[in-house]
PDB file of C-alpha atoms in Angstrom:
ATOM      1  CA  MET A1134       1.216  -4.834 -76.721  1.00 80.00           C
ATOM      2  CA  VAL A1135       3.369  -1.758 -76.174  1.00 83.00           C
ATOM      3  CA  ASP A1136       3.808   0.821 -78.910  1.00 86.00           C
ATOM      4  CA  PRO A1137       7.575   1.134 -79.492  1.00 85.00           C
ATOM      5  CA  LEU A1138       7.151   4.741 -80.649  1.00 88.00           C
ATOM      6  CA  GLU A1139       5.758   5.806 -77.275  1.00 91.00           C
ATOM      7  CA  THR A1140       8.547   3.977 -75.439  1.00 90.00           C
ATOM      8  CA  VAL A1141      11.266   5.604 -77.540  1.00 91.00           C
ATOM      9  CA  ARG A1142       9.625   9.035 -77.187  1.00 93.00           C
ATOM     10  CA  GLN A1143       9.665   8.716 -73.403  1.00 93.00           C
ATOM     11  CA  LYS A1144      13.347   7.754 -73.418  1.00 93.00           C
ATOM     12  CA  CYS A1145      14.215  10.590 -75.771  1.00 93.00           C
ATOM     13  CA  GLU A1146      12.371  13.137 -73.623  1.00 93.00           C
ATOM     14  CA  GLN A1147      14.900  12.351 -70.899  1.00 94.00           C
ATOM     15  CA  ALA A1148      17.920  13.022 -73.133  1.00 92.00           C
ATOM     16  CA  ALA A1149      19.918  16.141 -72.237  1.00 92.00           C
ATOM     17  CA  HIS A1150      18.940  18.239 -75.259  1.00 91.00           C
ATOM     18  CA  CYS A1151      15.258  17.349 -74.918  1.00 95.00           C
ATOM     19  CA  VAL A1152      15.281  18.138 -71.204  1.00 96.00           C
ATOM     20  CA  HIS A1153      16.722  21.574 -71.985  1.00 96.00           C
ATOM     21  CA  THR A1154      14.102  22.359 -74.631  1.00 96.00           C
ATOM     22  CA  ARG A1155      11.323  20.992 -72.382  1.00 96.00           C
ATOM     23  CA  GLU A1156      12.462  23.324 -69.585  1.00 97.00           C
ATOM     24  CA  ARG A1157      12.283  26.279 -71.983  1.00 97.00           C
ATOM     25  CA  LEU A1158       8.769  25.208 -73.018  1.00 97.00           C
ATOM     26  CA  ASP A1159       7.634  24.844 -69.403  1.00 97.00           C
ATOM     27  CA  ALA A1160       9.089  28.251 -68.517  1.00 97.00           C
ATOM     28  CA  CYS A1161       7.270  29.837 -71.435  1.00 95.00           C
ATOM     29  CA  GLU A1162       3.985  28.178 -70.497  1.00 95.00           C
ATOM     30  CA  SER A1163       4.355  29.407 -66.919  1.00 95.00           C
ATOM     31  CA  ARG A1164       5.149  32.914 -68.088  1.00 93.00           C
ATOM     32  CA  VAL A1165       2.194  33.031 -70.487  1.00 93.00           C
ATOM     33  CA  SER A1166      -0.296  31.529 -68.048  1.00 92.00           C
ATOM     34  CA  SER A1167       0.717  34.017 -65.332  1.00 92.00           C
ATOM     35  CA  ARG A1168      -0.365  36.947 -67.483  1.00 90.00           C
ATOM     36  CA  SER A1169      -3.989  37.810 -68.108  1.00 86.00           C
ATOM     37  CA  ASN A1170      -3.452  39.834 -71.277  1.00 87.00           C
ATOM     38  CA  THR A1171      -0.607  38.788 -73.547  1.00 85.00           C
ATOM     39  CA  GLU A1172      -0.037  38.138 -77.214  1.00 88.00           C
ATOM     40  CA  GLU A1173       2.835  35.773 -76.500  1.00 88.00           C
ATOM     41  CA  ASP A1174       2.392  32.094 -77.149  1.00 92.00           C
ATOM     42  CA  CYS A1175       4.798  29.193 -76.858  1.00 94.00           C
ATOM     43  CA  THR A1176       4.638  27.931 -80.419  1.00 96.00           C
ATOM     44  CA  GLU A1177       8.353  28.360 -81.076  1.00 96.00           C
ATOM     45  CA  GLU A1178       9.331  26.575 -77.873  1.00 96.00           C
ATOM     46  CA  LEU A1179       6.871  23.756 -78.609  1.00 97.00           C
ATOM     47  CA  PHE A1180       8.269  23.233 -82.105  1.00 97.00           C
ATOM     48  CA  GLU A1181      11.844  23.253 -80.765  1.00 97.00           C
ATOM     49  CA  PHE A1182      10.948  20.579 -78.215  1.00 97.00           C
ATOM     50  CA  LEU A1183       9.105  18.420 -80.752  1.00 96.00           C
ATOM     51  CA  HIS A1184      11.968  18.773 -83.228  1.00 96.00           C
ATOM     52  CA  ALA A1185      14.552  17.733 -80.627  1.00 96.00           C
ATOM     53  CA  ARG A1186      12.450  14.770 -79.498  1.00 95.00           C
ATOM     54  CA  ASP A1187      11.649  13.611 -83.031  1.00 94.00           C
ATOM     55  CA  HIS A1188      15.295  13.923 -84.061  1.00 93.00           C
ATOM     56  CA  CYS A1189      16.241  11.606 -81.213  1.00 93.00           C
ATOM     57  CA  VAL A1190      13.369   9.239 -82.027  1.00 93.00           C
ATOM     58  CA  SER A1191      14.372   9.021 -85.686  1.00 90.00           C
ATOM     59  CA  HIS A1192      17.748   7.609 -84.694  1.00 86.00           C
ATOM     60  CA  ARG A1193      16.392   5.088 -82.186  1.00 85.00           C
ATOM     61  CA  LEU A1194      13.009   3.914 -83.448  1.00 81.00           C
ATOM     62  CA  PHE A1195      14.031   1.464 -86.126  1.00 77.00           C
ATOM     63  CA  ARG A1196      16.504  -0.222 -83.793  1.00 76.00           C
ATOM     64  CA  ALA A1197      13.603  -0.881 -81.423  1.00 64.00           C
ATOM     65  CA  VAL A1198      11.347  -2.204 -84.193  1.00 65.00           C
ATOM     66  CA  LYS A1199      13.813  -4.741 -85.586  1.00 60.00           C
TER      67      LYS A1199
END
């Protein structure tokens, strides 16, 4: 059995807005990991990505469950 939530999340991660926020998150993670001493973290970028993905999922999930 396939979890419909995981399927919808994967589809939503490929939507234009999610791709943009994922690129910002990846860029932040690269920037932070390249530095040995930094106070920066990628919390804001992570929350923006999760918000964009979950917003997309909320519109699609119940159509997939029906």
